[in-house]
Amino acid sequence: VSQSRYRASWGRVGNTGVSDFASLSLFGSGLYGSTPTWAFAQAGNPNLRWEQSTKVDVGISYGLFKDRITGELNYYQNDITDLVLAEPQAPSRGIPNNSINTNVGSMVNKGFEFTLNALVLEKKDFTWNANFNISTNTNKVLALANNNADIIAQTGGLESSNTVRVGYPVGSIFVIETRGVNPANGQRIFVNAKGEEVQYNHAASSSNRWTYVKDGSVAPAITGSDRVVWGTGMPTFFGGLDNTFKYKQFDLGIFMQFSGGRYRDWE
């Protein structure tokens, strides 16, 4: 080891991503043809507070073989309280953008960051430098408002494919499980909230379109209440590899990046 340095830090900051007037109900003016208009533009929340982030970082920097190889290893944990979210609202309420900025709870992000820099090869006219880095991140919602009630996100088509739920990553995939097609009859197989396989036959009468796979008896229709948290849309690790080759007056750079862990079966 040619050199090593240790460091640690602690800090607490407010979220500068909250707009200056996020707590206010606002109106905007415009024209409808040549007629002046005055319309509701933002639903305010007078109880809105700053989101706070408390972050801890611990790390080490090192050098090996007379600094031919250098790198860093860090651990971080970011605890966020008074989490601010544009909480989805029912379209029937007539609220602009169907959302209100709300302090919905708390969550944590934590993980490791690792970097490695190396002078791989050094000749008279040729050098090869490489840099590798990888970061991990575990996100978990710790608490939500309204007795930890789920927050269901609405898409433009009024579908609900994501949720914020305590104990899971924010924006988790929220769907009805399916298990392909029944090879015996070609009907799609769904799984209800009880874990039972149910198949659907659109050609049947409305009273028996849904049946159990195990015995063919009539089953309750699959609905939104049968959805489960299936995984996360966020990567749990990501990084890159950068190579620089130099030969006399010529340079060649090759950069690759990667990420993974966006899908996870929680059961």
PDB file of C-alpha atoms in Angstrom:
ATOM      1  CA  VAL A   1       0.000   0.000   0.000  1.00  0.00           C
ATOM      2  CA  SER A   2       1.567   3.267  -1.091  1.00  0.00           C
ATOM      3  CA  GLN A   3      -1.024   5.549   0.535  1.00  0.00           C
ATOM      4  CA  SER A   4      -4.396   5.457   2.274  1.00  0.00           C
ATOM      5  CA  ARG A   5      -6.772   8.082   3.626  1.00  0.00           C
ATOM      6  CA  TYR A   6      -9.906   7.739   5.713  1.00  0.00           C
ATOM      7  CA  ARG A   7     -12.836  10.132   5.895  1.00  0.00           C
ATOM      8  CA  ALA A   8     -16.290  10.484   7.357  1.00  0.00           C
ATOM      9  CA  SER A   9     -19.003  13.123   7.140  1.00  0.00           C
ATOM     10  CA  TRP A  10     -22.456  13.893   8.483  1.00  0.00           C
ATOM     11  CA  GLY A  11     -24.887  16.524   7.289  1.00  0.00           C
ATOM     12  CA  ARG A  12     -28.520  17.591   7.174  1.00  0.00           C
ATOM     13  CA  VAL A  13     -30.025  19.667   4.388  1.00  0.00           C
ATOM     14  CA  GLY A  14     -33.425  20.741   3.140  1.00  0.00           C
ATOM     15  CA  ASN A  15     -34.785  19.777  -0.240  1.00  0.00           C
ATOM     16  CA  THR A  16     -34.145  22.597  -2.699  1.00  0.00           C
ATOM     17  CA  GLY A  17     -36.353  20.807  -5.233  1.00  0.00           C
ATOM     18  CA  VAL A  18     -39.497  22.188  -3.589  1.00  0.00           C
ATOM     19  CA  SER A  19     -40.714  25.234  -5.524  1.00  0.00           C
ATOM     20  CA  ASP A  20     -41.055  28.614  -3.827  1.00  0.00           C
ATOM     21  CA  PHE A  21     -44.862  28.590  -3.934  1.00  0.00           C
ATOM     22  CA  ALA A  22     -45.599  24.862  -3.535  1.00  0.00           C
ATOM     23  CA  SER A  23     -47.701  25.495  -0.411  1.00  0.00           C
ATOM     24  CA  LEU A  24     -50.011  28.022  -2.079  1.00  0.00           C
ATOM     25  CA  SER A  25     -53.177  27.658  -4.105  1.00  0.00           C
ATOM     26  CA  LEU A  26     -52.587  29.559  -7.323  1.00  0.00           C
ATOM     27  CA  PHE A  27     -54.671  30.897 -10.185  1.00  0.00           C
ATOM     28  CA  GLY A  28     -53.514  31.800 -13.661  1.00  0.00           C
ATOM     29  CA  SER A  29     -54.783  34.053 -16.399  1.00  0.00           C
ATOM     30  CA  GLY A  30     -55.104  33.415 -20.097  1.00  0.00           C
ATOM     31  CA  LEU A  31     -57.229  33.925 -23.162  1.00  0.00           C
ATOM     32  CA  TYR A  32     -60.076  31.864 -24.581  1.00  0.00           C
ATOM     33  CA  GLY A  33     -60.149  33.307 -28.059  1.00  0.00           C
ATOM     34  CA  SER A  34     -60.261  37.007 -27.253  1.00  0.00           C
ATOM     35  CA  THR A  35     -61.965  36.531 -23.869  1.00  0.00           C
ATOM     36  CA  PRO A  36     -59.795  36.911 -20.726  1.00  0.00           C
ATOM     37  CA  THR A  37     -59.899  33.898 -18.392  1.00  0.00           C
ATOM     38  CA  TRP A  38     -59.010  33.187 -14.751  1.00  0.00           C
ATOM     39  CA  ALA A  39     -58.435  29.509 -13.906  1.00  0.00           C
ATOM     40  CA  PHE A  40     -57.361  27.314 -10.990  1.00  0.00           C
ATOM     41  CA  ALA A  41     -53.675  26.435 -11.639  1.00  0.00           C
ATOM     42  CA  GLN A  42     -52.330  24.765  -8.465  1.00  0.00           C
ATOM     43  CA  ALA A  43     -53.853  23.184  -5.380  1.00  0.00           C
ATOM     44  CA  GLY A  44     -51.950  24.387  -2.318  1.00  0.00           C
ATOM     45  CA  ASN A  45     -51.087  22.706   0.953  1.00  0.00           C
ATOM     46  CA  PRO A  46     -50.583  25.209   3.829  1.00  0.00           C
ATOM     47  CA  ASN A  47     -49.113  22.422   6.011  1.00  0.00           C
ATOM     48  CA  LEU A  48     -46.305  21.619   3.567  1.00  0.00           C
ATOM     49  CA  ARG A  49     -42.856  21.459   5.248  1.00  0.00           C
ATOM     50  CA  TRP A  50     -39.311  21.202   3.968  1.00  0.00           C
ATOM     51  CA  GLU A  51     -38.154  17.708   3.151  1.00  0.00           C
ATOM     52  CA  GLN A  52     -35.009  16.943   5.193  1.00  0.00           C
ATOM     53  CA  SER A  53     -32.114  14.663   4.271  1.00  0.00           C
ATOM     54  CA  THR A  54     -29.678  13.419   6.909  1.00  0.00           C
ATOM     55  CA  LYS A  55     -26.690  11.813   5.235  1.00  0.00           C
ATOM     56  CA  VAL A  56     -23.750   9.815   6.598  1.00  0.00           C
ATOM     57  CA  ASP A  57     -20.683   9.003   4.475  1.00  0.00           C
ATOM     58  CA  VAL A  58     -17.719   6.832   5.462  1.00  0.00           C
ATOM     59  CA  GLY A  59     -14.926   6.000   3.055  1.00  0.00           C
ATOM     60  CA  ILE A  60     -11.325   5.104   2.329  1.00  0.00           C
ATOM     61  CA  SER A  61      -9.018   6.150  -0.519  1.00  0.00           C
ATOM     62  CA  TYR A  62      -6.051   3.950  -1.312  1.00  0.00           C
ATOM     63  CA  GLY A  63      -3.080   3.543  -3.594  1.00  0.00           C
ATOM     64  CA  LEU A  64      -1.176   0.381  -4.472  1.00  0.00           C
ATOM     65  CA  PHE A  65       2.128  -0.353  -6.195  1.00  0.00           C
ATOM     66  CA  LYS A  66       3.355   3.248  -6.007  1.00  0.00           C
ATOM     67  CA  ASP A  67      -0.120   4.503  -6.988  1.00  0.00           C
ATOM     68  CA  ARG A  68      -0.192   2.503 -10.186  1.00  0.00           C
ATOM     69  CA  ILE A  69      -3.560   1.382  -8.867  1.00  0.00           C
ATOM     70  CA  THR A  70      -5.769   3.820  -6.931  1.00  0.00           C
ATOM     71  CA  GLY A  71      -9.357   3.758  -5.826  1.00  0.00           C
ATOM     72  CA  GLU A  72     -12.038   4.502  -3.262  1.00  0.00           C
ATOM     73  CA  LEU A  73     -14.558   2.548  -1.233  1.00  0.00           C
ATOM     74  CA  ASN A  74     -17.441   4.457   0.357  1.00  0.00           C
ATOM     75  CA  TYR A  75     -20.567   3.660   2.330  1.00  0.00           C
ATOM     76  CA  TYR A  76     -23.478   6.102   2.433  1.00  0.00           C
ATOM     77  CA  GLN A  77     -26.842   6.292   4.131  1.00  0.00           C
ATOM     78  CA  ASN A  78     -29.372   9.006   3.378  1.00  0.00           C
ATOM     79  CA  ASP A  79     -32.394   9.197   5.702  1.00  0.00           C
ATOM     80  CA  ILE A  80     -35.167  11.373   4.301  1.00  0.00           C
ATOM     81  CA  THR A  81     -37.953  12.675   6.528  1.00  0.00           C
ATOM     82  CA  ASP A  82     -41.038  14.748   5.676  1.00  0.00           C
ATOM     83  CA  LEU A  83     -40.770  13.211   2.210  1.00  0.00           C
ATOM     84  CA  VAL A  84     -42.418  15.521  -0.347  1.00  0.00           C
ATOM     85  CA  LEU A  85     -44.467  13.861  -3.069  1.00  0.00           C
ATOM     86  CA  ALA A  86     -46.975  15.101  -5.607  1.00  0.00           C
ATOM     87  CA  GLU A  87     -49.652  12.867  -4.095  1.00  0.00           C
ATOM     88  CA  PRO A  88     -52.070  11.613  -6.779  1.00  0.00           C
ATOM     89  CA  GLN A  89     -55.688  12.701  -6.457  1.00  0.00           C
ATOM     90  CA  ALA A  90     -58.850  11.330  -8.017  1.00  0.00           C
ATOM     91  CA  PRO A  91     -59.522  13.011 -11.403  1.00  0.00           C
ATOM     92  CA  SER A  92     -63.076  13.685 -10.262  1.00  0.00           C
ATOM     93  CA  ARG A  93     -61.765  16.270  -7.753  1.00  0.00           C
ATOM     94  CA  GLY A  94     -60.835  18.602 -10.602  1.00  0.00           C
ATOM     95  CA  ILE A  95     -57.402  19.458  -9.166  1.00  0.00           C
ATOM     96  CA  PRO A  96     -54.771  20.727 -11.635  1.00  0.00           C
ATOM     97  CA  ASN A  97     -52.420  17.904 -12.623  1.00  0.00           C
ATOM     98  CA  ASN A  98     -54.473  15.587 -10.338  1.00  0.00           C
ATOM     99  CA  SER A  99     -51.934  15.994  -7.512  1.00  0.00           C
ATOM    100  CA  ILE A 100     -51.098  17.975  -4.353  1.00  0.00           C
ATOM    101  CA  ASN A 101     -47.612  18.403  -2.886  1.00  0.00           C
ATOM    102  CA  THR A 102     -47.706  16.625   0.483  1.00  0.00           C
ATOM    103  CA  ASN A 103     -45.322  15.469   3.217  1.00  0.00           C
ATOM    104  CA  VAL A 104     -46.095  11.775   2.921  1.00  0.00           C
ATOM    105  CA  GLY A 105     -43.549  10.053   5.186  1.00  0.00           C
ATOM    106  CA  SER A 106     -39.929   8.943   5.306  1.00  0.00           C
ATOM    107  CA  MET A 107     -37.536   6.659   3.428  1.00  0.00           C
ATOM    108  CA  VAL A 108     -33.896   5.657   3.346  1.00  0.00           C
ATOM    109  CA  ASN A 109     -31.294   5.191   0.613  1.00  0.00           C
ATOM    110  CA  LYS A 110     -28.085   3.329   1.431  1.00  0.00           C
ATOM    111  CA  GLY A 111     -25.333   1.490  -0.358  1.00  0.00           C
ATOM    112  CA  PHE A 112     -21.691   1.291  -1.389  1.00  0.00           C
ATOM    113  CA  GLU A 113     -19.618   3.083  -4.018  1.00  0.00           C
ATOM    114  CA  PHE A 114     -16.411   1.521  -5.351  1.00  0.00           C
ATOM    115  CA  THR A 115     -13.948   2.943  -7.874  1.00  0.00           C
ATOM    116  CA  LEU A 116     -10.721   1.488  -9.247  1.00  0.00           C
ATOM    117  CA  ASN A 117      -8.223   3.317 -11.452  1.00  0.00           C
ATOM    118  CA  ALA A 118      -5.280   1.472 -12.961  1.00  0.00           C
ATOM    119  CA  LEU A 119      -2.382   2.080 -15.275  1.00  0.00           C
ATOM    120  CA  VAL A 120      -2.674  -1.344 -16.849  1.00  0.00           C
ATOM    121  CA  LEU A 121       0.146  -1.075 -19.360  1.00  0.00           C
ATOM    122  CA  GLU A 122       2.899   1.441 -19.992  1.00  0.00           C
ATOM    123  CA  LYS A 123       5.366   1.086 -22.841  1.00  0.00           C
ATOM    124  CA  LYS A 124       7.498   3.549 -24.740  1.00  0.00           C
ATOM    125  CA  ASP A 125       4.790   4.579 -27.208  1.00  0.00           C
ATOM    126  CA  PHE A 126       1.726   2.889 -25.748  1.00  0.00           C
ATOM    127  CA  THR A 127      -0.285   3.251 -22.528  1.00  0.00           C
ATOM    128  CA  TRP A 128      -3.541   1.749 -21.326  1.00  0.00           C
ATOM    129  CA  ASN A 129      -5.501   3.326 -18.478  1.00  0.00           C
ATOM    130  CA  ALA A 130      -8.673   1.772 -17.081  1.00  0.00           C
ATOM    131  CA  ASN A 131     -11.309   3.065 -14.691  1.00  0.00           C
ATOM    132  CA  PHE A 132     -14.030   0.905 -13.149  1.00  0.00           C
ATOM    133  CA  ASN A 133     -16.832   2.026 -10.844  1.00  0.00           C
ATOM    134  CA  ILE A 134     -19.904   0.414  -9.333  1.00  0.00           C
ATOM    135  CA  SER A 135     -22.524   1.745  -6.945  1.00  0.00           C
ATOM    136  CA  THR A 136     -25.301  -0.032  -5.116  1.00  0.00           C
ATOM    137  CA  ASN A 137     -28.483   1.473  -3.752  1.00  0.00           C
ATOM    138  CA  THR A 138     -31.176   0.061  -1.493  1.00  0.00           C
ATOM    139  CA  ASN A 139     -34.278   2.207  -1.245  1.00  0.00           C
ATOM    140  CA  LYS A 140     -36.966   1.531   1.344  1.00  0.00           C
ATOM    141  CA  VAL A 141     -40.049   3.469   2.392  1.00  0.00           C
ATOM    142  CA  LEU A 142     -40.167   3.618   6.203  1.00  0.00           C
ATOM    143  CA  ALA A 143     -43.404   5.470   6.954  1.00  0.00           C
ATOM    144  CA  LEU A 144     -46.343   7.089   5.158  1.00  0.00           C
ATOM    145  CA  ALA A 145     -49.085   9.465   6.171  1.00  0.00           C
ATOM    146  CA  ASN A 146     -52.674   8.344   6.846  1.00  0.00           C
ATOM    147  CA  ASN A 147     -51.617   5.335   8.943  1.00  0.00           C
ATOM    148  CA  ASN A 148     -49.131   4.108   6.322  1.00  0.00           C
ATOM    149  CA  ALA A 149     -51.773   3.961   3.596  1.00  0.00           C
ATOM    150  CA  ASP A 150     -50.487   3.060   0.120  1.00  0.00           C
ATOM    151  CA  ILE A 151     -50.095   5.846  -2.431  1.00  0.00           C
ATOM    152  CA  ILE A 152     -51.209   4.606  -5.844  1.00  0.00           C
ATOM    153  CA  ALA A 153     -49.738   6.375  -8.861  1.00  0.00           C
ATOM    154  CA  GLN A 154     -52.053   7.044 -11.816  1.00  0.00           C
ATOM    155  CA  THR A 155     -50.803   6.951 -15.400  1.00  0.00           C
ATOM    156  CA  GLY A 156     -52.227   9.046 -18.202  1.00  0.00           C
ATOM    157  CA  GLY A 157     -54.670   6.254 -18.998  1.00  0.00           C
ATOM    158  CA  LEU A 158     -55.927   6.147 -15.388  1.00  0.00           C
ATOM    159  CA  GLU A 159     -54.129   2.832 -14.862  1.00  0.00           C
ATOM    160  CA  SER A 160     -52.367   2.129 -11.567  1.00  0.00           C
ATOM    161  CA  SER A 161     -49.147   0.231 -12.227  1.00  0.00           C
ATOM    162  CA  ASN A 162     -46.982   1.669  -9.416  1.00  0.00           C
ATOM    163  CA  THR A 163     -47.380   2.161  -5.687  1.00  0.00           C
ATOM    164  CA  VAL A 164     -45.573   3.653  -2.705  1.00  0.00           C
ATOM    165  CA  ARG A 165     -45.845   1.165   0.174  1.00  0.00           C
ATOM    166  CA  VAL A 166     -44.063   0.909   3.523  1.00  0.00           C
ATOM    167  CA  GLY A 167     -41.316  -1.712   3.471  1.00  0.00           C
ATOM    168  CA  TYR A 168     -40.745  -1.519  -0.298  1.00  0.00           C
ATOM    169  CA  PRO A 169     -38.849   0.774  -2.713  1.00  0.00           C
ATOM    170  CA  VAL A 170     -40.635   3.949  -3.754  1.00  0.00           C
ATOM    171  CA  GLY A 171     -42.587   3.545  -7.007  1.00  0.00           C
ATOM    172  CA  SER A 172     -42.720  -0.257  -6.796  1.00  0.00           C
ATOM    173  CA  ILE A 173     -44.312  -2.200  -9.649  1.00  0.00           C
ATOM    174  CA  PHE A 174     -47.921  -2.944  -8.626  1.00  0.00           C
ATOM    175  CA  VAL A 175     -49.616  -5.463 -10.924  1.00  0.00           C
ATOM    176  CA  ILE A 176     -51.765  -8.577 -11.159  1.00  0.00           C
ATOM    177  CA  GLU A 177     -49.639 -11.689 -11.496  1.00  0.00           C
ATOM    178  CA  THR A 178     -50.154 -13.854 -14.568  1.00  0.00           C
ATOM    179  CA  ARG A 179     -48.740 -17.290 -15.370  1.00  0.00           C
ATOM    180  CA  GLY A 180     -48.986 -17.503 -19.109  1.00  0.00           C
ATOM    181  CA  VAL A 181     -51.581 -19.513 -20.980  1.00  0.00           C
ATOM    182  CA  ASN A 182     -53.296 -22.714 -19.927  1.00  0.00           C
ATOM    183  CA  PRO A 183     -51.992 -25.281 -22.479  1.00  0.00           C
ATOM    184  CA  ALA A 184     -55.210 -27.279 -22.113  1.00  0.00           C
ATOM    185  CA  ASN A 185     -57.520 -24.560 -23.479  1.00  0.00           C
ATOM    186  CA  GLY A 186     -55.442 -21.515 -24.472  1.00  0.00           C
ATOM    187  CA  GLN A 187     -56.954 -19.287 -21.775  1.00  0.00           C
ATOM    188  CA  ARG A 188     -54.897 -16.688 -19.946  1.00  0.00           C
ATOM    189  CA  ILE A 189     -54.061 -17.557 -16.319  1.00  0.00           C
ATOM    190  CA  PHE A 190     -54.205 -14.893 -13.595  1.00  0.00           C
ATOM    191  CA  VAL A 191     -53.446 -15.173  -9.876  1.00  0.00           C
ATOM    192  CA  ASN A 192     -55.862 -13.647  -7.373  1.00  0.00           C
ATOM    193  CA  ALA A 193     -55.051 -12.160  -3.965  1.00  0.00           C
ATOM    194  CA  LYS A 194     -55.374 -15.615  -2.343  1.00  0.00           C
ATOM    195  CA  GLY A 195     -52.744 -17.097  -4.655  1.00  0.00           C
ATOM    196  CA  GLU A 196     -55.315 -19.100  -6.666  1.00  0.00           C
ATOM    197  CA  GLU A 197     -54.975 -19.524 -10.424  1.00  0.00           C
ATOM    198  CA  VAL A 198     -57.946 -18.167 -12.365  1.00  0.00           C
ATOM    199  CA  GLN A 199     -58.461 -18.327 -16.134  1.00  0.00           C
ATOM    200  CA  TYR A 200     -60.502 -16.070 -18.411  1.00  0.00           C
ATOM    201  CA  ASN A 201     -62.647 -17.042 -21.401  1.00  0.00           C
ATOM    202  CA  HIS A 202     -64.087 -14.053 -23.243  1.00  0.00           C
ATOM    203  CA  ALA A 203     -66.244 -16.282 -25.460  1.00  0.00           C
ATOM    204  CA  ALA A 204     -68.176 -17.638 -22.472  1.00  0.00           C
ATOM    205  CA  SER A 205     -71.279 -16.009 -21.009  1.00  0.00           C
ATOM    206  CA  SER A 206     -70.666 -13.119 -18.619  1.00  0.00           C
ATOM    207  CA  SER A 207     -71.586 -15.275 -15.609  1.00  0.00           C
ATOM    208  CA  ASN A 208     -68.840 -17.875 -16.100  1.00  0.00           C
ATOM    209  CA  ARG A 209     -66.020 -16.146 -17.983  1.00  0.00           C
ATOM    210  CA  TRP A 210     -63.778 -16.493 -14.923  1.00  0.00           C
ATOM    211  CA  THR A 211     -63.063 -20.041 -13.708  1.00  0.00           C
ATOM    212  CA  TYR A 212     -60.544 -21.768 -11.453  1.00  0.00           C
ATOM    213  CA  VAL A 213     -57.764 -23.597 -13.289  1.00  0.00           C
ATOM    214  CA  LYS A 214     -57.745 -26.476 -10.816  1.00  0.00           C
ATOM    215  CA  ASP A 215     -61.338 -27.652 -11.378  1.00  0.00           C
ATOM    216  CA  GLY A 216     -63.044 -25.324 -13.867  1.00  0.00           C
ATOM    217  CA  SER A 217     -65.597 -24.017 -11.339  1.00  0.00           C
ATOM    218  CA  VAL A 218     -66.785 -20.404 -11.544  1.00  0.00           C
ATOM    219  CA  ALA A 219     -64.434 -17.926  -9.823  1.00  0.00           C
ATOM    220  CA  PRO A 220     -64.770 -14.275  -8.796  1.00  0.00           C
ATOM    221  CA  ALA A 221     -63.542 -11.868 -11.461  1.00  0.00           C
ATOM    222  CA  ILE A 222     -59.988 -10.576 -11.174  1.00  0.00           C
ATOM    223  CA  THR A 223     -59.995  -6.903 -10.089  1.00  0.00           C
ATOM    224  CA  GLY A 224     -57.573  -4.233  -8.954  1.00  0.00           C
ATOM    225  CA  SER A 225     -57.719  -5.611  -5.415  1.00  0.00           C
ATOM    226  CA  ASP A 226     -55.759  -8.659  -6.649  1.00  0.00           C
ATOM    227  CA  ARG A 227     -52.648  -6.589  -7.437  1.00  0.00           C
ATOM    228  CA  VAL A 228     -49.384  -7.299  -5.620  1.00  0.00           C
ATOM    229  CA  VAL A 229     -46.020  -5.556  -5.283  1.00  0.00           C
ATOM    230  CA  TRP A 230     -43.967  -7.412  -7.865  1.00  0.00           C
ATOM    231  CA  GLY A 231     -40.657  -5.572  -8.022  1.00  0.00           C
ATOM    232  CA  THR A 232     -38.895  -2.236  -8.396  1.00  0.00           C
ATOM    233  CA  GLY A 233     -38.309  -0.027 -11.393  1.00  0.00           C
ATOM    234  CA  MET A 234     -35.120   1.431  -9.895  1.00  0.00           C
ATOM    235  CA  PRO A 235     -31.688  -0.135 -10.442  1.00  0.00           C
ATOM    236  CA  THR A 236     -30.104  -1.627  -7.342  1.00  0.00           C
ATOM    237  CA  PHE A 237     -26.625  -1.398  -8.866  1.00  0.00           C
ATOM    238  CA  PHE A 238     -25.042   0.573 -11.696  1.00  0.00           C
ATOM    239  CA  GLY A 239     -21.618   1.551 -12.929  1.00  0.00           C
ATOM    240  CA  GLY A 240     -19.213   1.700 -15.813  1.00  0.00           C
ATOM    241  CA  LEU A 241     -15.855   0.719 -17.279  1.00  0.00           C
ATOM    242  CA  ASP A 242     -13.768   3.301 -19.110  1.00  0.00           C
ATOM    243  CA  ASN A 243     -10.638   2.376 -21.076  1.00  0.00           C
ATOM    244  CA  THR A 244      -8.226   4.853 -22.646  1.00  0.00           C
ATOM    245  CA  PHE A 245      -5.555   3.645 -25.088  1.00  0.00           C
ATOM    246  CA  LYS A 246      -2.783   5.934 -26.298  1.00  0.00           C
ATOM    247  CA  TYR A 247      -0.334   5.131 -29.041  1.00  0.00           C
ATOM    248  CA  LYS A 248       2.016   7.966 -29.976  1.00  0.00           C
ATOM    249  CA  GLN A 249      -0.347  10.769 -31.099  1.00  0.00           C
ATOM    250  CA  PHE A 250      -3.479   8.624 -31.289  1.00  0.00           C
ATOM    251  CA  ASP A 251      -6.076   8.150 -28.566  1.00  0.00           C
ATOM    252  CA  LEU A 252      -8.870   5.584 -28.359  1.00  0.00           C
ATOM    253  CA  GLY A 253     -11.524   5.605 -25.669  1.00  0.00           C
ATOM    254  CA  ILE A 254     -13.956   2.755 -24.980  1.00  0.00           C
ATOM    255  CA  PHE A 255     -16.666   3.326 -22.386  1.00  0.00           C
ATOM    256  CA  MET A 256     -19.239   0.801 -21.194  1.00  0.00           C
ATOM    257  CA  GLN A 257     -21.962   1.298 -18.602  1.00  0.00           C
ATOM    258  CA  PHE A 258     -24.357  -1.077 -16.906  1.00  0.00           C
ATOM    259  CA  SER A 259     -27.205  -1.220 -14.438  1.00  0.00           C
ATOM    260  CA  GLY A 260     -29.365  -3.971 -13.026  1.00  0.00           C
ATOM    261  CA  GLY A 261     -31.723  -5.103 -10.329  1.00  0.00           C
ATOM    262  CA  ARG A 262     -34.726  -3.170 -11.654  1.00  0.00           C
ATOM    263  CA  TYR A 263     -36.871  -6.284 -11.316  1.00  0.00           C
ATOM    264  CA  ARG A 264     -37.157  -8.312  -8.156  1.00  0.00           C
ATOM    265  CA  ASP A 265     -39.607 -10.972  -7.038  1.00  0.00           C
ATOM    266  CA  TRP A 266     -40.248 -10.049  -3.403  1.00  0.00           C
ATOM    267  CA  GLU A 267     -41.685 -13.397  -2.358  1.00  0.00           C
TER     268      GLU A 267
END
